[in-house]
Amino acid sequence: MPGLRLGPLLRYADGSSATVWLEASRPCTAQVRCPGGAGGTARTFQIEGHHYALVEVTGLTPGTAVPYEVTLDGARVWPPPGDGFPPSVIATPAPDDGLRIVFGSCRWAAPPAKGSDPVGPDALDTLATRIAADPAAERPDVLLLLGDQVYADETSEATRRYLAARRGLTSPPGDQVADYEEYTHLYYESWLDPQVRWLLSTVPSFMIFDDHDVVDDWNTSAAWLADMRTTDWWQERLLSGLMSYWVHQHLGNLSPAELAADPVYAAVRATPDGTDALRAFAAGADADSATVRWSYRRDFGRVRLLMVDSRAARVLDEDDRSMLDEGEAAWLRAQALDDRSPCDHLLVGTSLPWLLPPLVHDTEAWDAAMCRGVRGAHWARLGERLRRGADLEHWAAFPESFAALAGLLAEAGSGPVAPATIAVLSGDVHHAYAAEPAWRSRSVDSRVVQLTCSPVHNSVPLSIRLAFRFGWSAPGRVIGRWLARHGRCAEPPVTWRRTGGPWFGNQLMTLTLRGRSARLRLERARRAGGGNGSGNGDGNGGGRARLETVTEYELTPR
């Protein structure tokens, strides 16, 4: 009989339908069954010898939470007997019930060695433990994972042993993953964690990639990409990264209607082995980013989420650098300004923060100017080395894109039907903070905030902590302004101030949206009875972890 290798993951969910993703051990028919007759079936499709299914569940009732089970060729495989967790449920939102969104990024999923976790307790594990202990208590309606769901370039000791046994580590890319099969190992390592496996089976999740899903500095610059393309391992790595992302993450972001209209999904399912069709799609995406859209929109009643691809849709020409290509920028504008369905809250998910500490922002804008050659070839070479070495490739490193996003948010946030709040949700920088912009030449009706939450499970060196703290300081601002003048940088259209943080540790943010009100909570995973869970390498592996509230406050509309 077929077995369940990975999943199930509850992905898309609306008032009457949902999708459940899984991997089986061989070709089979997957079925999801709920009490009362709701459910669905799907035949597996094959990619690189692996067998996946995305089951559309229909017949659900808004405002309910029903348990479900999964069968493969008629044999029940989920829930597993005696796993100690409550039943997995599909909860469907009801109109006007409000929405609770938990988000974060950067989860290094290495299993602790001998009970000791060098980066402290995992915030997702801790969230799962809390929900499982009291399923009737507060739980997220949606989980947003904002990048670095897997680390293809920073592998665990266990993964390195697997790679060494499979192919050895002497040839590039060494102890990094090289192909699709090795990517599947990363997802097993991450999503077979018992707590996370149960959490993803019972809370709808939406995802987007960031650089470590492929490699650090992915698409930092045209020069970086040219260098990567000279290696004999990059092409397979990139195609495998895009293929595995499409299978494991992207498909579940789509609604049933979008899946039905997706030609790649149709092509993959139409053949006994969809590998060639998916590989051709990934190669096309590499050759021309405009041929694919990884960004997507989700509406939760009167809450609109726009998840933006700020990694693969870039234009890297130094004379025309842009975070988003022309088609992607037009899509984002159309979705943000869609007045046919006005919203109370507009959420823009982008793995990379829009508003950074002022010194960091000015340093990235200065570096972009150096790389563009405003101070000559010597400074351009120095700028490129700094860009790669210090990861200077956020929105600030694309000044025209930074300004364009500022203009779009101001336009979306102005007028009689403006949302109460506009929140840019980001991760990447291994700490959390809140910041609010003010436009130099206009007023905006919505309350606009940058909410950054990272990591879910990772570390940050002391030097980076100190640098980010200094970046918000008055002396840091002075140094930043000096750099901006040296780089002949245009003045950004907004100023901004830090309204919370910086906070360090393994953490998650929760946005609770009800009507036109919004409430923010930041929680950090801490070890009970030992270790502070700071992600500094001081977790001692002892005691049960808990989520501790660091801050909580209302985002009062203007």
Coordinates of C-alpha atoms in Angstrom, one line a residue:
M1 CA 0.0 0.0 0.0
P2 CA 1.2 3.6 -0.6
G3 CA 2.5 5.5 2.4
L4 CA 2.5 9.2 3.3
R5 CA 6.0 10.5 2.9
L6 CA 5.3 14.2 3.6
G7 CA 2.4 16.3 4.7
P8 CA -0.5 16.7 4.7
L9 CA -0.3 20.5 4.5
L10 CA -3.4 22.6 4.7
R11 CA -2.8 25.4 2.2
Y12 CA -5.5 27.5 0.6
A13 CA -8.8 27.8 2.5
D14 CA -11.9 30.0 1.9
G15 CA -15.4 29.8 3.2
S16 CA -16.4 26.7 1.2
S17 CA -13.2 25.0 -0.1
A18 CA -9.6 24.3 0.7
T19 CA -6.6 22.5 -0.7
V20 CA -4.5 19.8 1.0
W21 CA -1.0 19.0 -0.3
L22 CA 0.9 15.8 0.3
E23 CA 3.6 13.5 -1.0
A24 CA 3.0 9.7 -1.3
S25 CA 5.4 6.9 -1.6
R26 CA 4.1 5.7 -5.0
P27 CA 1.4 6.6 -7.5
C28 CA -2.1 6.5 -6.0
T29 CA -5.3 8.3 -5.4
A30 CA -5.3 10.6 -2.4
Q31 CA -8.6 11.4 -0.7
V32 CA -9.5 13.9 2.1
R33 CA -12.6 13.1 4.0
C34 CA -14.5 15.2 6.5
P35 CA -17.6 14.4 8.6
G36 CA -20.8 15.6 6.9
G37 CA -19.6 14.7 3.4
A38 CA -17.1 17.4 2.6
G39 CA -13.9 16.2 0.9
G40 CA -12.1 15.6 -2.4
T41 CA -9.8 13.3 -4.3
A42 CA -6.8 13.7 -6.6
R43 CA -4.5 11.5 -8.4
T44 CA -0.8 11.9 -7.7
F45 CA 1.5 13.5 -10.3
Q46 CA 5.2 12.6 -10.6
I47 CA 8.3 14.8 -10.5
E48 CA 11.8 13.3 -10.4
G49 CA 10.5 10.0 -9.1
H50 CA 8.4 11.6 -6.3
H51 CA 4.6 11.5 -6.2
Y52 CA 2.5 14.5 -5.1
A53 CA -1.1 15.4 -4.8
L54 CA -3.0 18.6 -4.2
V55 CA -6.5 17.7 -3.1
E56 CA -9.3 20.2 -3.5
V57 CA -11.7 19.9 -0.6
T58 CA -15.2 21.1 -1.3
G59 CA -18.6 21.2 0.5
L60 CA -17.2 23.0 3.6
T61 CA -19.4 25.4 5.6
P62 CA -18.3 28.9 6.5
G63 CA -17.4 29.5 10.1
T64 CA -16.8 25.9 11.0
A65 CA -13.8 23.8 11.9
V66 CA -14.1 20.1 10.9
P67 CA -11.6 17.3 11.4
Y68 CA -10.3 15.5 8.4
E69 CA -8.5 12.3 7.5
V70 CA -6.4 11.4 4.5
T71 CA -6.5 8.1 2.6
L72 CA -4.2 6.8 -0.1
D73 CA -5.9 4.2 -2.3
G74 CA -8.5 3.9 0.4
A75 CA -6.2 3.2 3.3
R76 CA -6.1 5.8 6.1
V77 CA -2.6 7.4 6.5
W78 CA -3.6 10.6 8.5
P79 CA -3.9 11.2 11.3
P80 CA -1.3 8.6 12.4
P81 CA -2.3 6.5 15.3
G82 CA -1.0 7.5 18.7
D83 CA 0.9 10.7 17.6
G84 CA -0.4 12.6 20.6
F85 CA -1.7 15.6 18.7
P86 CA -5.3 16.7 18.4
P87 CA -7.1 16.0 15.1
S88 CA -6.1 18.1 12.2
V89 CA -9.0 20.4 11.2
I90 CA -10.0 22.6 8.2
A91 CA -11.3 25.9 9.6
T92 CA -13.2 28.0 7.2
P93 CA -13.5 31.7 7.8
A94 CA -16.9 33.3 8.3
P95 CA -17.8 36.9 7.2
D96 CA -17.0 39.5 9.8
D97 CA -15.3 37.0 12.1
G98 CA -12.1 38.9 11.9
L99 CA -8.7 37.5 10.9
R100 CA -5.6 36.4 12.9
I101 CA -2.4 36.2 10.8
V102 CA 0.9 34.9 12.2
F103 CA 4.0 35.6 10.1
G104 CA 7.7 35.3 10.2
S105 CA 10.7 34.1 8.1
C106 CA 14.0 32.4 8.1
R107 CA 13.6 28.9 9.6
W108 CA 16.8 26.9 9.7
A109 CA 15.3 23.5 10.3
A110 CA 18.4 21.6 11.5
P111 CA 17.4 19.0 14.2
P112 CA 19.0 19.6 17.6
A113 CA 22.0 17.4 18.3
K114 CA 21.6 15.3 21.4
G115 CA 18.8 17.5 22.7
S116 CA 20.7 20.8 22.4
D117 CA 19.6 23.4 19.9
P118 CA 22.5 25.8 19.2
V119 CA 20.1 28.6 18.0
G120 CA 17.5 28.3 20.7
P121 CA 13.9 27.0 20.6
D122 CA 12.1 27.0 17.3
A123 CA 9.2 29.5 17.3
L124 CA 7.0 27.4 15.0
D125 CA 7.6 24.3 17.1
T126 CA 6.6 26.4 20.2
L127 CA 3.5 27.8 18.5
A128 CA 2.4 24.2 17.6
T129 CA 2.9 23.0 21.1
R130 CA 0.8 25.8 22.5
I131 CA -2.1 25.2 20.1
A132 CA -2.0 21.4 20.5
A133 CA -2.2 21.8 24.3
D134 CA -5.5 23.8 24.0
P135 CA -7.0 23.4 20.6
A136 CA -10.0 25.5 21.6
A137 CA -7.9 28.5 22.6
E138 CA -6.6 31.3 20.3
R139 CA -5.1 30.0 17.1
P140 CA -4.0 31.6 13.8
D141 CA -6.4 31.7 10.9
V142 CA -3.5 32.0 8.5
L143 CA 0.3 31.4 8.6
L144 CA 2.5 33.5 6.4
L145 CA 6.0 32.2 5.8
L146 CA 8.0 35.1 4.2
G147 CA 11.1 33.4 2.9
D148 CA 14.0 31.0 3.6
Q149 CA 11.7 28.1 4.3
V150 CA 14.7 25.9 3.5
Y151 CA 18.4 26.7 3.5
A152 CA 20.0 25.2 0.4
D153 CA 23.3 26.8 1.1
E154 CA 23.6 26.4 4.9
T155 CA 23.0 22.7 5.6
S156 CA 22.8 20.9 8.9
E157 CA 25.2 18.3 10.1
A158 CA 22.7 15.6 9.3
T159 CA 22.2 16.9 5.8
R160 CA 25.9 17.1 5.2
R161 CA 26.3 13.4 6.2
Y162 CA 23.5 12.6 3.7
L163 CA 25.2 14.6 0.9
A164 CA 28.6 13.0 1.7
A165 CA 27.1 9.5 1.4
R166 CA 25.3 10.3 -1.8
R167 CA 28.0 12.1 -3.8
G168 CA 30.8 13.3 -1.6
L169 CA 31.6 16.9 -0.7
T170 CA 34.8 17.5 -2.6
S171 CA 33.3 19.0 -5.8
P172 CA 31.2 22.1 -5.9
P173 CA 28.7 22.9 -4.5
G174 CA 30.2 20.9 -1.7
D175 CA 28.0 20.7 1.3
Q176 CA 25.2 22.7 -0.3
V177 CA 22.4 21.0 -2.2
A178 CA 22.9 20.3 -5.9
D179 CA 19.7 18.9 -7.4
Y180 CA 16.0 18.2 -7.0
E181 CA 16.5 15.0 -4.9
E182 CA 18.6 16.9 -2.4
Y183 CA 16.0 19.6 -2.2
T184 CA 13.5 17.0 -1.2
H185 CA 15.7 16.1 1.7
L186 CA 15.6 19.7 2.9
Y187 CA 11.8 19.6 2.9
Y188 CA 11.7 16.3 4.7
E189 CA 14.1 17.7 7.4
S190 CA 11.9 20.8 7.8
W191 CA 8.4 19.5 7.5
L192 CA 8.7 16.1 9.1
D193 CA 9.5 17.9 12.4
P194 CA 6.5 16.4 14.4
Q195 CA 5.2 19.8 15.8
V196 CA 5.6 21.6 12.5
R197 CA 4.1 18.8 10.6
W198 CA 1.0 18.9 12.7
L199 CA 0.8 22.7 12.7
L200 CA 1.0 22.8 8.9
S201 CA -1.7 20.2 8.7
T202 CA -4.2 22.3 10.6
V203 CA -3.4 26.0 9.9
P204 CA -3.7 27.3 6.3
S205 CA -0.3 28.5 5.1
F206 CA 1.0 30.8 2.3
M207 CA 4.6 31.1 1.4
I208 CA 7.1 33.0 -0.8
F209 CA 10.8 32.3 -1.4
D210 CA 13.9 34.4 -0.5
D211 CA 17.5 34.0 -1.3
H212 CA 18.5 30.9 0.9
D213 CA 15.7 28.9 -0.8
V214 CA 18.2 28.9 -3.7
V215 CA 21.5 30.5 -2.5
D216 CA 22.6 33.5 -0.5
D217 CA 22.6 36.7 -2.5
W218 CA 20.4 35.2 -5.2
N219 CA 20.0 37.9 -7.9
T220 CA 22.0 40.5 -6.0
S221 CA 23.4 41.9 -9.3
A222 CA 24.1 41.3 -12.9
A223 CA 27.8 40.7 -12.1
W224 CA 26.9 38.2 -9.4
L225 CA 24.6 36.3 -11.8
A226 CA 27.3 36.3 -14.5
D227 CA 29.8 34.8 -12.1
M228 CA 27.3 32.1 -11.0
R229 CA 26.6 31.1 -14.6
T230 CA 30.3 30.4 -15.2
T231 CA 30.1 27.5 -12.6
D232 CA 29.2 24.0 -13.7
W233 CA 26.7 23.5 -10.8
W234 CA 24.6 26.7 -10.8
Q235 CA 22.2 25.8 -13.6
E236 CA 21.1 22.5 -12.0
R237 CA 20.9 24.2 -8.6
L238 CA 18.7 27.0 -9.9
L239 CA 16.3 24.8 -11.9
S240 CA 16.0 22.3 -9.0
G241 CA 15.3 25.2 -6.6
L242 CA 12.6 26.6 -8.8
M243 CA 11.1 23.2 -9.5
S244 CA 11.0 22.2 -5.8
Y245 CA 9.6 25.6 -4.9
W246 CA 6.8 25.2 -7.4
V247 CA 5.9 21.7 -6.1
H248 CA 6.3 22.3 -2.3
Q249 CA 5.3 25.9 -1.9
H250 CA 3.9 27.7 -4.9
L251 CA 1.1 25.3 -5.8
G252 CA -0.5 25.6 -2.4
N253 CA -0.5 29.4 -2.7
L254 CA -3.1 29.2 -5.6
S255 CA -6.8 29.0 -5.3
P256 CA -8.7 26.1 -6.9
A257 CA -9.8 28.5 -9.8
E258 CA -6.2 29.5 -10.4
L259 CA -5.0 25.9 -10.3
A260 CA -7.7 25.0 -12.9
A261 CA -6.4 27.7 -15.2
D262 CA -2.7 27.0 -14.7
P263 CA -1.1 25.5 -17.9
V264 CA 1.9 24.2 -16.1
Y265 CA -0.2 22.3 -13.5
A266 CA -2.3 20.9 -16.3
A267 CA 0.8 19.8 -18.3
V268 CA 2.4 18.1 -15.2
R269 CA -0.8 16.2 -14.4
A270 CA -1.5 15.2 -18.0
T271 CA 1.6 12.9 -18.3
P272 CA 2.8 9.9 -16.3
D273 CA 5.9 11.9 -15.5
G274 CA 5.7 15.7 -15.3
T275 CA 9.4 16.2 -14.8
D276 CA 10.2 17.4 -18.3
A277 CA 7.3 19.8 -18.4
L278 CA 8.2 21.4 -15.0
R279 CA 11.9 21.6 -16.0
A280 CA 11.0 23.4 -19.2
F281 CA 8.9 25.8 -17.2
A282 CA 11.8 26.5 -14.7
A283 CA 14.3 27.0 -17.6
G284 CA 11.9 29.5 -19.1
A285 CA 11.6 31.3 -15.8
D286 CA 15.4 31.5 -15.6
A287 CA 15.7 32.8 -19.1
D288 CA 13.0 35.4 -18.8
S289 CA 11.5 36.2 -15.4
A290 CA 8.5 37.9 -17.2
T291 CA 7.2 34.5 -18.3
V292 CA 6.2 33.5 -14.7
R293 CA 4.5 35.2 -11.8
W294 CA 5.3 33.9 -8.4
S295 CA 3.4 36.8 -6.8
Y296 CA -0.2 36.3 -5.8
R297 CA -3.2 37.9 -4.2
R298 CA -5.4 36.5 -1.5
D299 CA -8.6 38.1 -0.1
F300 CA -9.8 37.2 3.4
G301 CA -13.1 39.1 3.5
R302 CA -12.1 42.8 3.5
V303 CA -8.4 42.0 4.2
R304 CA -6.3 41.9 1.0
L305 CA -2.9 40.2 0.9
L306 CA -0.5 40.9 -2.0
M307 CA 2.5 38.6 -1.7
V308 CA 5.2 40.1 -3.9
D309 CA 8.2 38.3 -5.5
S310 CA 11.1 40.6 -4.6
R311 CA 13.7 38.0 -5.5
A312 CA 13.2 36.4 -9.0
A313 CA 11.4 39.3 -10.7
R314 CA 14.3 41.7 -10.5
V315 CA 15.9 43.7 -13.3
L316 CA 19.7 43.6 -12.8
D317 CA 21.0 46.0 -15.4
E318 CA 23.0 48.5 -13.5
D319 CA 21.6 51.4 -15.6
D320 CA 18.0 50.1 -15.1
R321 CA 18.0 48.3 -11.8
S322 CA 14.5 47.4 -10.5
M323 CA 13.2 45.2 -7.7
L324 CA 10.3 44.3 -9.9
D325 CA 10.2 44.0 -13.7
E326 CA 7.6 46.0 -15.6
G327 CA 4.9 43.3 -15.6
E328 CA 5.3 42.6 -11.9
A329 CA 5.2 46.3 -11.0
A330 CA 2.0 46.7 -13.1
W331 CA 0.4 43.7 -11.5
L332 CA 1.2 45.0 -8.0
R333 CA -0.2 48.4 -8.9
A334 CA -3.4 47.0 -10.3
Q335 CA -4.0 44.8 -7.2
A336 CA -3.2 47.5 -4.7
L337 CA -5.5 50.0 -6.4
D338 CA -8.4 47.7 -7.2
D339 CA -11.3 49.8 -6.0
R340 CA -13.9 47.3 -7.2
S341 CA -13.3 45.4 -4.0
P342 CA -12.3 48.0 -1.3
C343 CA -10.6 46.6 1.7
D344 CA -10.2 47.6 5.4
H345 CA -6.6 46.4 5.5
L346 CA -4.0 46.0 2.8
L347 CA -1.1 43.7 3.5
V348 CA 2.0 43.7 1.2
G349 CA 4.2 40.7 1.8
T350 CA 7.7 41.0 0.6
S351 CA 10.5 38.9 2.0
L352 CA 12.8 42.0 2.1
P353 CA 12.0 45.0 4.2
W354 CA 11.0 48.2 2.5
L355 CA 12.0 50.4 5.4
L356 CA 15.4 49.7 7.0
P357 CA 17.3 51.4 9.7
P358 CA 18.3 54.8 8.1
L359 CA 22.0 54.1 8.2
V360 CA 21.5 50.8 6.5
H361 CA 19.1 52.3 3.9
D362 CA 21.6 55.1 3.0
T363 CA 24.5 52.6 2.8
E364 CA 22.5 50.5 0.4
A365 CA 21.5 53.5 -1.7
W366 CA 25.1 54.8 -1.7
D367 CA 26.4 51.3 -2.7
A368 CA 23.9 51.2 -5.6
A369 CA 25.2 54.5 -6.8
M370 CA 28.8 53.3 -6.5
C371 CA 28.0 50.2 -8.5
R372 CA 26.3 52.3 -11.1
G373 CA 29.6 54.2 -11.6
V374 CA 28.8 57.7 -10.3
R375 CA 32.2 57.9 -8.7
G376 CA 34.2 55.9 -11.3
A377 CA 35.3 52.4 -12.0
H378 CA 37.3 52.0 -8.8
W379 CA 34.3 52.8 -6.6
A380 CA 32.2 50.6 -8.8
R381 CA 34.4 47.6 -8.1
L382 CA 34.5 48.3 -4.4
G383 CA 30.7 48.8 -4.4
E384 CA 30.1 45.3 -5.9
R385 CA 32.4 43.7 -3.4
L386 CA 30.5 45.4 -0.5
R387 CA 27.1 44.6 -2.0
R388 CA 27.9 40.9 -2.0
G389 CA 29.8 40.8 1.2
A390 CA 27.3 42.7 3.3
D391 CA 24.1 41.7 1.5
L392 CA 23.3 45.2 0.4
E393 CA 20.3 44.3 -1.8
H394 CA 17.1 45.2 -0.1
W395 CA 14.5 47.7 -1.5
A396 CA 16.9 50.6 -0.6
A397 CA 19.5 49.1 -3.1
F398 CA 16.9 49.7 -5.8
P399 CA 16.2 53.4 -5.2
E400 CA 13.7 53.9 -8.0
S401 CA 11.8 50.8 -6.8
F402 CA 11.8 52.1 -3.3
A403 CA 10.4 55.4 -4.4
A404 CA 7.8 53.7 -6.6
L405 CA 6.5 51.6 -3.8
A406 CA 6.3 54.6 -1.6
G407 CA 4.2 56.3 -4.2
L408 CA 2.0 53.3 -4.7
L409 CA 1.3 52.9 -1.0
A410 CA 0.5 56.6 -0.7
E411 CA -1.9 56.4 -3.6
A412 CA -3.6 53.2 -2.2
G413 CA -3.8 54.9 1.3
S414 CA -5.5 58.1 0.1
G415 CA -9.1 58.9 -0.5
P416 CA -12.5 58.0 0.9
V417 CA -12.2 54.2 0.5
A418 CA -8.6 54.0 1.7
P419 CA -7.8 51.0 4.0
A420 CA -7.6 51.7 7.7
T421 CA -4.1 50.2 7.7
I422 CA -1.5 49.3 5.1
A423 CA 1.2 46.9 6.4
V424 CA 4.4 45.9 4.6
L425 CA 5.2 42.4 6.1
S426 CA 8.8 41.3 5.8
G427 CA 11.6 39.2 7.3
D428 CA 15.1 38.4 6.1
V429 CA 17.2 40.5 8.5
H430 CA 17.1 38.2 11.6
H431 CA 15.5 40.6 14.0
A432 CA 12.1 42.3 14.4
Y433 CA 11.0 45.9 14.4
A434 CA 8.1 48.2 13.5
A435 CA 8.6 51.5 11.5
E436 CA 6.2 54.1 10.1
P437 CA 6.8 56.4 7.2
A438 CA 5.8 60.0 6.6
W439 CA 5.6 61.4 3.1
R440 CA 7.5 64.6 2.5
S441 CA 5.0 66.2 0.0
R442 CA 1.6 64.7 0.9
S443 CA -0.6 63.3 3.6
V444 CA -1.9 59.8 3.6
D445 CA -5.2 58.7 5.1
S446 CA -4.2 55.1 6.0
R447 CA -1.9 54.2 8.8
V448 CA 1.2 52.7 7.0
V449 CA 3.6 50.5 8.8
Q450 CA 6.6 48.3 8.1
L451 CA 6.4 45.1 10.2
T452 CA 9.5 43.0 10.1
C453 CA 9.8 39.6 11.9
S454 CA 12.7 37.3 11.6
P455 CA 14.0 34.7 12.4
V456 CA 11.6 31.9 13.2
H457 CA 14.6 29.7 14.0
N458 CA 18.1 31.0 13.3
S459 CA 20.8 33.2 14.9
V460 CA 22.3 36.6 14.5
P461 CA 25.9 37.5 15.5
L462 CA 26.5 40.2 18.1
S463 CA 28.2 42.4 15.5
I464 CA 25.0 42.4 13.4
R465 CA 22.9 43.2 16.5
L466 CA 25.0 46.2 17.3
A467 CA 25.0 47.4 13.7
F468 CA 21.2 47.3 13.4
R469 CA 20.8 49.1 16.7
F470 CA 23.4 51.8 15.7
G471 CA 21.6 52.1 12.3
W472 CA 18.6 53.7 14.1
S473 CA 20.7 56.1 16.2
A474 CA 21.3 59.8 15.7
P475 CA 25.0 59.3 14.9
G476 CA 24.0 56.5 12.5
R477 CA 21.7 58.9 10.7
V478 CA 24.4 61.5 10.3
I479 CA 26.8 58.9 8.8
G480 CA 24.0 57.8 6.5
R481 CA 23.4 61.3 5.2
W482 CA 27.1 61.7 4.5
L483 CA 27.1 58.6 2.5
A484 CA 24.0 59.7 0.6
R485 CA 25.7 63.0 -0.3
H486 CA 28.9 61.2 -1.4
G487 CA 26.8 58.9 -3.6
R488 CA 24.8 61.8 -5.1
C489 CA 21.7 59.9 -4.0
A490 CA 18.2 61.4 -4.6
E491 CA 16.3 62.2 -1.4
P492 CA 13.8 59.4 -0.7
P493 CA 10.1 60.5 -0.9
V494 CA 9.5 59.5 2.8
T495 CA 11.1 59.8 6.1
W496 CA 10.5 57.1 8.7
R497 CA 10.8 56.4 12.4
R498 CA 11.2 53.2 14.4
T499 CA 8.1 52.6 16.5
G500 CA 9.1 49.3 18.0
G501 CA 12.2 47.2 18.4
P502 CA 14.7 46.1 17.4
W503 CA 13.9 42.7 19.0
F504 CA 16.2 39.7 18.7
G505 CA 15.5 36.0 19.1
N506 CA 13.4 33.3 17.5
Q507 CA 10.0 35.0 17.1
L508 CA 6.7 35.4 15.4
M509 CA 4.3 38.4 14.9
T510 CA 0.6 38.2 15.0
L511 CA -1.8 40.7 13.3
T512 CA -5.4 40.5 14.6
L513 CA -7.7 42.3 12.2
R514 CA -11.3 43.0 13.0
G515 CA -13.4 45.5 11.1
R516 CA -11.1 48.5 10.7
S517 CA -9.1 47.8 13.8
A518 CA -5.7 46.1 13.9
R519 CA -3.7 44.8 16.8
L520 CA 0.0 43.7 16.7
R521 CA 1.7 41.2 19.0
L522 CA 5.3 40.0 18.9
E523 CA 6.1 36.8 20.7
R524 CA 9.6 35.3 21.3
A525 CA 10.3 31.6 21.9
R526 CA 12.0 31.2 25.3
R527 CA 13.1 28.1 27.2
A528 CA 11.2 27.5 30.4
G529 CA 13.7 26.9 33.2
G530 CA 16.9 27.5 31.2
G531 CA 18.3 29.2 28.1
N532 CA 16.7 32.4 26.9
G533 CA 15.9 31.3 23.4
S534 CA 17.6 34.4 22.0
G535 CA 19.0 32.6 18.9
N536 CA 22.5 33.5 20.1
G537 CA 23.8 30.0 20.4
D538 CA 22.9 29.9 24.1
G539 CA 20.0 27.5 24.0
N540 CA 20.8 24.7 26.4
G541 CA 18.3 22.2 25.2
G542 CA 16.7 21.8 28.6
G543 CA 13.1 22.5 29.6
R544 CA 10.0 23.2 27.6
A545 CA 9.9 26.3 25.4
R546 CA 7.0 28.8 25.4
L547 CA 6.1 31.8 23.5
E548 CA 6.5 35.0 25.6
T549 CA 4.8 38.2 24.6
V550 CA 7.4 40.9 24.0
T551 CA 5.0 43.7 22.9
E552 CA 1.4 44.1 22.0
Y553 CA -0.4 47.3 20.9
E554 CA -3.2 48.7 18.7
L555 CA -2.4 50.0 15.2
T556 CA -5.0 52.7 15.5
P557 CA -6.1 54.0 12.1
R558 CA -5.5 57.6 11.4

